[in-house]
Coordinates of C-alpha atoms in Angstrom, one line a residue:
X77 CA -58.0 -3.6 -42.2
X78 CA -58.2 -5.8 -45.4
X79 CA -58.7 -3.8 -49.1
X80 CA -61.1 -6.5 -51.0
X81 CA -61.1 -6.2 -54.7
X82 CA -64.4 -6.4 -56.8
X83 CA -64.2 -10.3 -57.6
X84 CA -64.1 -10.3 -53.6
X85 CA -60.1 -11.5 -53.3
X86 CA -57.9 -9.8 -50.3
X87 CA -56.0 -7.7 -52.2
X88 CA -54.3 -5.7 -49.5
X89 CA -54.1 -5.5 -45.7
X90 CA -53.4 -2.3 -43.3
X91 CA -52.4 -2.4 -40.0
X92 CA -50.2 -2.2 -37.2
X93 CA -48.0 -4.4 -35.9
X94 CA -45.7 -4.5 -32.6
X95 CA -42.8 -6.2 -31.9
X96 CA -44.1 -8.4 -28.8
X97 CA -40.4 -9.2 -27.6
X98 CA -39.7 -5.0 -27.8
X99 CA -42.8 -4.7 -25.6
X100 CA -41.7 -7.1 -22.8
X101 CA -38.0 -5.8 -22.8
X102 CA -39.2 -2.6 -21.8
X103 CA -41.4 -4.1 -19.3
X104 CA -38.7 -5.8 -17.9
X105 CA -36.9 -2.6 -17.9
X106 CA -39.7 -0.5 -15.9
X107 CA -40.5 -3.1 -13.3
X108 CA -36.7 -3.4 -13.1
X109 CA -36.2 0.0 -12.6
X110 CA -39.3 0.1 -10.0
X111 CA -37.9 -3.1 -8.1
X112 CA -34.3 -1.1 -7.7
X113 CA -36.4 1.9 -6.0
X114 CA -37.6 -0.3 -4.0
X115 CA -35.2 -2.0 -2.4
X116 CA -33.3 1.0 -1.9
X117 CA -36.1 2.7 -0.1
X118 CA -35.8 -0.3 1.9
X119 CA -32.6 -0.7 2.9
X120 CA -30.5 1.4 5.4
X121 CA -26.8 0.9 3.8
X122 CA -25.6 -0.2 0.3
X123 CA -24.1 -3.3 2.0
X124 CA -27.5 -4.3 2.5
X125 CA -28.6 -3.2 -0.8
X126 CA -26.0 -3.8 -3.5
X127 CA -26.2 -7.8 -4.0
X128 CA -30.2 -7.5 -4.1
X129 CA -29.6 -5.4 -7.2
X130 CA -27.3 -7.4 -8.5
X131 CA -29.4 -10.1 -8.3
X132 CA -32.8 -8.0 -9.6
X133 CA -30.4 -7.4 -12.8
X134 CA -29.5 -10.9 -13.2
X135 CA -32.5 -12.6 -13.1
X136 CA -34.3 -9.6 -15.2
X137 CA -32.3 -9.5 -18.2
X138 CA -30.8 -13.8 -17.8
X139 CA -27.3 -12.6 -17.2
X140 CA -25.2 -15.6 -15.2
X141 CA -23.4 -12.8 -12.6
X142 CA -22.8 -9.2 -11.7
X143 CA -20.4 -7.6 -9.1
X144 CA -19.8 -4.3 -8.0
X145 CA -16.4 -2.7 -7.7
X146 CA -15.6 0.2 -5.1
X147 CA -12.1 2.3 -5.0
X148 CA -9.7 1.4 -2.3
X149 CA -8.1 4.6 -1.3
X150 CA -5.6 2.7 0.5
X151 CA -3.9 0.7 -2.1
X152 CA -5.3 3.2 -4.9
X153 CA -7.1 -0.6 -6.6
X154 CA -10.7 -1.2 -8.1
X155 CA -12.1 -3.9 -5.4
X156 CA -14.6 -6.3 -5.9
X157 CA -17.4 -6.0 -3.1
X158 CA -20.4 -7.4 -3.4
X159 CA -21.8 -9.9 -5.8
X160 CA -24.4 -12.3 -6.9
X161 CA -24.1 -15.9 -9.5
X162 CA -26.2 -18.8 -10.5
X163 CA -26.1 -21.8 -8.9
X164 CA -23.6 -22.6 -11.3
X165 CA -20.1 -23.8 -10.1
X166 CA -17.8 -22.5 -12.8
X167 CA -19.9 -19.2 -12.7
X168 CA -19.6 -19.0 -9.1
X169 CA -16.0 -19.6 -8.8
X170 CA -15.1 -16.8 -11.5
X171 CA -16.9 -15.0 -9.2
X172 CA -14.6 -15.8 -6.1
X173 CA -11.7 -15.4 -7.5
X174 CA -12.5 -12.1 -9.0
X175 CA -13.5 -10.8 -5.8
X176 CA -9.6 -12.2 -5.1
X177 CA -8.3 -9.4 -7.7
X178 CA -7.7 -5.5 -7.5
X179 CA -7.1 -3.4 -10.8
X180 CA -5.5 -0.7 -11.6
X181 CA -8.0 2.0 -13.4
X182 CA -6.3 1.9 -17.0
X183 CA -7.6 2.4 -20.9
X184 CA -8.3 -1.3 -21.2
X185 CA -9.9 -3.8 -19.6
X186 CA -13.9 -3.6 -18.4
X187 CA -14.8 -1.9 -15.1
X188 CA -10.7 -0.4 -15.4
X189 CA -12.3 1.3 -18.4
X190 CA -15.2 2.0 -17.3
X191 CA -13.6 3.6 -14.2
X192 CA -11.3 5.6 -16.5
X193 CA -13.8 7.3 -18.6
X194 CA -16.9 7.6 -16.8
X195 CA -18.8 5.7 -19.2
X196 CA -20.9 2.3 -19.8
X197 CA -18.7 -0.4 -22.2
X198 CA -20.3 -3.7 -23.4
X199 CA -17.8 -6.2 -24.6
X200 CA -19.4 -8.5 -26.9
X201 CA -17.3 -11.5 -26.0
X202 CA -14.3 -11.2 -23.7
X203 CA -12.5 -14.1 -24.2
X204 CA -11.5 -12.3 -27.3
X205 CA -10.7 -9.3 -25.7
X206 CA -6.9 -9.5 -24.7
X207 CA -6.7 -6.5 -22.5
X208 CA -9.4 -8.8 -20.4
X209 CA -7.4 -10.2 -17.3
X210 CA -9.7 -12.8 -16.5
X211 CA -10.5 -13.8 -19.7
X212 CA -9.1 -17.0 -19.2
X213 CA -11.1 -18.1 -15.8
X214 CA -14.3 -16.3 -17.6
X215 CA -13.5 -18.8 -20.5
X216 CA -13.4 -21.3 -18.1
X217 CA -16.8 -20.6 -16.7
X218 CA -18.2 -20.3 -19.8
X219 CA -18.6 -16.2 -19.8
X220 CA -18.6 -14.5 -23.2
X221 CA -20.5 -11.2 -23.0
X222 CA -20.1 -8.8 -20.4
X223 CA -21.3 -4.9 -19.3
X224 CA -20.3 -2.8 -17.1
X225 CA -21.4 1.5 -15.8
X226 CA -20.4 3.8 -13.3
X227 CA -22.1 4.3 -10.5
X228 CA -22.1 8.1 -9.4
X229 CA -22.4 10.6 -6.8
X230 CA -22.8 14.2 -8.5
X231 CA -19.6 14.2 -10.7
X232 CA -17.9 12.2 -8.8
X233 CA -17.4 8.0 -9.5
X234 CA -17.7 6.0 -6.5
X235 CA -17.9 2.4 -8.2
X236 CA -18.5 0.2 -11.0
X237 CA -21.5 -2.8 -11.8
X238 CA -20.3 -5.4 -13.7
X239 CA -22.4 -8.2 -15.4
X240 CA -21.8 -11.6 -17.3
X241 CA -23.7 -14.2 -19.7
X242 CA -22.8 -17.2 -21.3
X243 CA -23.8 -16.1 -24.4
X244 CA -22.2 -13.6 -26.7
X245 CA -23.6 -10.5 -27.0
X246 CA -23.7 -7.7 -28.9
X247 CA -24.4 -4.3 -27.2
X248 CA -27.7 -3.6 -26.4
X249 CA -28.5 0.2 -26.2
X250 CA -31.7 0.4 -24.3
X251 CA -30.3 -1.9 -21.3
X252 CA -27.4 0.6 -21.5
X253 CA -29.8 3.2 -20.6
X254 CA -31.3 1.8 -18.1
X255 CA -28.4 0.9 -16.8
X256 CA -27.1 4.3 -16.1
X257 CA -31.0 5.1 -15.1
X258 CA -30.3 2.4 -12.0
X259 CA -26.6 3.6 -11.7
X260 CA -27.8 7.1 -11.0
X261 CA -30.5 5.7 -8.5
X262 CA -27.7 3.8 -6.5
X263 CA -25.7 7.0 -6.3
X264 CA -28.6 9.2 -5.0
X265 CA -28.8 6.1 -2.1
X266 CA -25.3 5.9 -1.4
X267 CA -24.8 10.1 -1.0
X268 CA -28.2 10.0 1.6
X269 CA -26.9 6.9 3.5
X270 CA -23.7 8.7 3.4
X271 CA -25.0 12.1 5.0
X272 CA -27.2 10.2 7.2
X273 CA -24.5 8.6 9.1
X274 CA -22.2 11.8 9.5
X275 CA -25.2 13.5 10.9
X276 CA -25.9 10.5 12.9
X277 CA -21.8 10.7 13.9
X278 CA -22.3 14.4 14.8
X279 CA -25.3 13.9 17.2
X280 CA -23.7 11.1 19.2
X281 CA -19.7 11.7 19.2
X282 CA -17.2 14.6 19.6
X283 CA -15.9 16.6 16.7
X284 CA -12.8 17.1 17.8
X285 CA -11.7 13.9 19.8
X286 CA -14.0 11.3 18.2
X287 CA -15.2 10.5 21.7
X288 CA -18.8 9.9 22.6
X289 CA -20.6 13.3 23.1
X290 CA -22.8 13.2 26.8
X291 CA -26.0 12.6 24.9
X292 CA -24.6 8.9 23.9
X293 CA -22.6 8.9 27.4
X294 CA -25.7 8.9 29.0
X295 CA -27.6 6.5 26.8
X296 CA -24.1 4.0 28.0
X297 CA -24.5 4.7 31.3
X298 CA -28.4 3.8 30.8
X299 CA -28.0 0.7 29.4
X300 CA -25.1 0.2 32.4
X301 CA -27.7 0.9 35.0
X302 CA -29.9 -1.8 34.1
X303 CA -27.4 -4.3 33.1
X304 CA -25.9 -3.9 36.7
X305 CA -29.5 -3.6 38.0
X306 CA -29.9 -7.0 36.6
X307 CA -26.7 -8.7 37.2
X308 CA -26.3 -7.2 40.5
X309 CA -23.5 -5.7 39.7
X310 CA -21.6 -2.2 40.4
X311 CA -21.0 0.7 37.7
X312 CA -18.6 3.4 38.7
X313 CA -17.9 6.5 36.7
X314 CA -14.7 8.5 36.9
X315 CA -14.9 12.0 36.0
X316 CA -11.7 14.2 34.8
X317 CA -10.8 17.5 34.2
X318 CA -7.7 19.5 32.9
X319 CA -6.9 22.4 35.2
X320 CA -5.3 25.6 34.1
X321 CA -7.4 24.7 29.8
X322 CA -8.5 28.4 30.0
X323 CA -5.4 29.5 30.5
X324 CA -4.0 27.4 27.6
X325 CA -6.2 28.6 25.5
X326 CA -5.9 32.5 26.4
X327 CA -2.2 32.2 25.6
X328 CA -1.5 29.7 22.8
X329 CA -4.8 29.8 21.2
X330 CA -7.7 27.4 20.4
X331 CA -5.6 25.4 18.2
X332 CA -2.8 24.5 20.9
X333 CA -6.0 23.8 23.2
X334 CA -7.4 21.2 20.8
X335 CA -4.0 19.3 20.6
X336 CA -4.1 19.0 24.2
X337 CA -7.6 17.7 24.3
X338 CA -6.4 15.1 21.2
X339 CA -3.2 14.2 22.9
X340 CA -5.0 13.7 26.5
X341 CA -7.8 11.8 24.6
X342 CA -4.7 9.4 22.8
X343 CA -3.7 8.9 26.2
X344 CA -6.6 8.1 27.7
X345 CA -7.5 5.6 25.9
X346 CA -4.4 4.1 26.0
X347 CA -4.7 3.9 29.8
X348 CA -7.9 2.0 29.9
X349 CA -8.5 -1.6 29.7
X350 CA -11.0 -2.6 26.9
X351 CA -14.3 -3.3 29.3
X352 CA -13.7 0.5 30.6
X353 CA -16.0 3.1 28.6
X354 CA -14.4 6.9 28.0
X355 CA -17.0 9.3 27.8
X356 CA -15.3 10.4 24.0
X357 CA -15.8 7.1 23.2
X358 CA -15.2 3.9 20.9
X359 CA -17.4 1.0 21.7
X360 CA -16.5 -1.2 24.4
X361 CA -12.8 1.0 24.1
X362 CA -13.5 4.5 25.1
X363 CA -13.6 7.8 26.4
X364 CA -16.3 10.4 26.6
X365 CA -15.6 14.3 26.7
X366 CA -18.9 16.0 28.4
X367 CA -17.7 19.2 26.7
X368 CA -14.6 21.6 27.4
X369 CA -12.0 19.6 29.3
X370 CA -14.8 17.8 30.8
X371 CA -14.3 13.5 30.5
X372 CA -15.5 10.7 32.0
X373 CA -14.9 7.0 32.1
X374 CA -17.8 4.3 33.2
X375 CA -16.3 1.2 34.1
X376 CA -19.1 -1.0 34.8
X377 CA -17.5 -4.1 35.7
X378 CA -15.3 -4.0 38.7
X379 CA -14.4 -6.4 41.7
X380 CA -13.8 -3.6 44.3
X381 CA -12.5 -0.7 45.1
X382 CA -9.2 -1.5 44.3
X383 CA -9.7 -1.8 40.9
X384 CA -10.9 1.3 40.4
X385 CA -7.8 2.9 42.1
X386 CA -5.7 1.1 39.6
X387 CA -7.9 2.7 36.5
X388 CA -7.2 6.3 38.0
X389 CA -3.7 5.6 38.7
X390 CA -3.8 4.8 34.8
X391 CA -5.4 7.7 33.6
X392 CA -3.4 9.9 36.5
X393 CA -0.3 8.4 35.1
X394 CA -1.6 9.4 31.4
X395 CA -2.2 13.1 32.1
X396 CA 1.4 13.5 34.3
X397 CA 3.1 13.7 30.6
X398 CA 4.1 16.8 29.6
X399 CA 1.8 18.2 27.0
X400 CA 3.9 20.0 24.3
X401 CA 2.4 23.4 22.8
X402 CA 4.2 25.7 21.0
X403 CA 7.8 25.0 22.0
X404 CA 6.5 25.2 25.8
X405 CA 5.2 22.5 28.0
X406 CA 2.5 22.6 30.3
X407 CA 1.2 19.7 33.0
X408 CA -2.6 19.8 33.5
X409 CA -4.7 17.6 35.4
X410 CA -7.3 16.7 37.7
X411 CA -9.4 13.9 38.7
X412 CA -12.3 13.1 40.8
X413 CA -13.8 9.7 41.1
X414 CA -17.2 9.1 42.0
X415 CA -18.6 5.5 43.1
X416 CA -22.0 4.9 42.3
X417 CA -23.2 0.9 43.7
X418 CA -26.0 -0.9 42.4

């Protein structure tokens, strides 16, 4: 609104102005933000999910390359999983040979820091950094400023995004926060995929043995049916059970009857070839308990009769072992083995 003076000059204006760059970095940031909820909506693990937000946060904000770190309980190391680069050659081999690296969670460093306190740290240029490790192969691909936050389940840290640019750059306060914003969205997806599978694990496989439960034995021997349909081809099942397991249980107690079913199930697998399927079961390398001391075994490839005997000779053989429970030893078994042609 202009203030004219009485000879009809501008003397003044009023107004208000906006910073068009502030305006489109916090577009950037919402539609980023949107775009992360999005793909994780979208994607059934964080496998599938992780490098398409790396790359949503790359090509948002220009950064060259972004990784993402998980704990390895094993070897107690920060390990690179999953990451995304430009086309770049010196960008992309930074990125191999970090994924090549483990770290130690320490005071220094990037996602080591990070890791260590819980917090988001922006270094402004790490080839001046010295507690950087790879500041020398970042140097080499041109790398300068970097970021990296903690990704989250409740209280507890469960990985570290990383990101790099060519230029340097000095810390930027509102990408910080929605940084953390995305973190927090990535650990809300990891702790739902996470429950889905354990209750997918506890409709489908035994508690105790790790076996296949009889819902997903029967969806096996399904599927066997028709592939033998198909093929014209046999399936037989053997079915098993442990004399004498009430008894166990009356006298040493639940806890000496579930290291029998644990030991028998060790055994049992053992005794099976890897095309037999154990009704408490692994894949193509299995057993499945039906409940109790109930198991069975499909087998459903076989050249004859024969064969068969062999696999319950195996599993006979198996259960003959003593069983060791509380300083006594019991033998329990039984068998019966039903052949079913198709």
């Amino acid at each position: 609104e202009p203030f004219v003076s009485e000879n009809g000059h501008t003397t003044l204006l009023h107004g208000t102005f906006m910073d068009i760059n502030e305006r489109k970095q916090l577009e950037h940031r919402q539609a980023l933000e949107h775009n992360v909820t999005r793909v994780v909506a979208e994607s059934d693990t964080i496998d599938d999910a992780m490098p398409k937000i790396i790359k949503l946060v790359c090509e948002n904000f220009g950064w060259d390359c972004g990784a993402y770190w998980q704990w390895d309980k094993r070897d107690r190391l920060l390990r690179c999983s999953d990451t995304w680069s430009t086309n770049s050659d010196e960008v992309r081999d930074f990125v191999v040979r970090s994924k090549q690296q483990g770290f130690a969670p320490t005071l220094a460093g990037l996602i080591r820091r990070v890791w260590s306190t819980g917090e988001p740290v922006w270094i402004a240029d790490v080839s001046g950094d010295p507690s950087f490790l790879r500041a020398s192969i970042a140097a080499k691909a041109g790398l300068h400023g970097a970021f990296a936050f903690p990704i989250r389940i409740g209280d507890e840290l469960c990985g570290v995004l990383e990101f790099f640019i060519r230029n340097v750059c000095q810390p930027d306060a509102a990408l910080l926060r929605t940084a953390q914003s995305i973190g927090l969205q990535i650990g809300q997806f990891i702790a739902r995929t996470a429950a889905q599978k354990q209750i997918r694990q506890l409709a489908h496989f035994d508690f105790l043995t790790g076996l296949p439960n009889r819902t997903l034995f029967n969806q096996l021997l399904d599927h066997a049916l028709t592939k033998a349909q198909r093929h014209a081809r046999q399936v037989a099942i053997l079915f098993i059970d442990l004399d004498g397991f009430k008894q166990i249980n009356d006298r040493f107690g639940h806890d000496a009857g579930d290291h029998l079913l644990v030991t028998f199930t060790l055994r049992l697998r053992e005794s099976l070839r890897r095309s037999d399927a154990v009704g408490r079961h692994t894949r193509s390398d299995t057993a499945a308990r039906l409940g109790g001391d109930e198991f069975v075994v499909l087998i459903d490839e076989f050249a004859d009769l024969v064969e068969l005997e062999a696999v319950a000779k195996r599993v006979l053989a198996a259960a003959e072992e003593p069983f060791y429970l509380a300083g006594d030893q019991r033998e329990h078994r039984d068998q019966h083995l039903v052949d079913r042609r198709h």
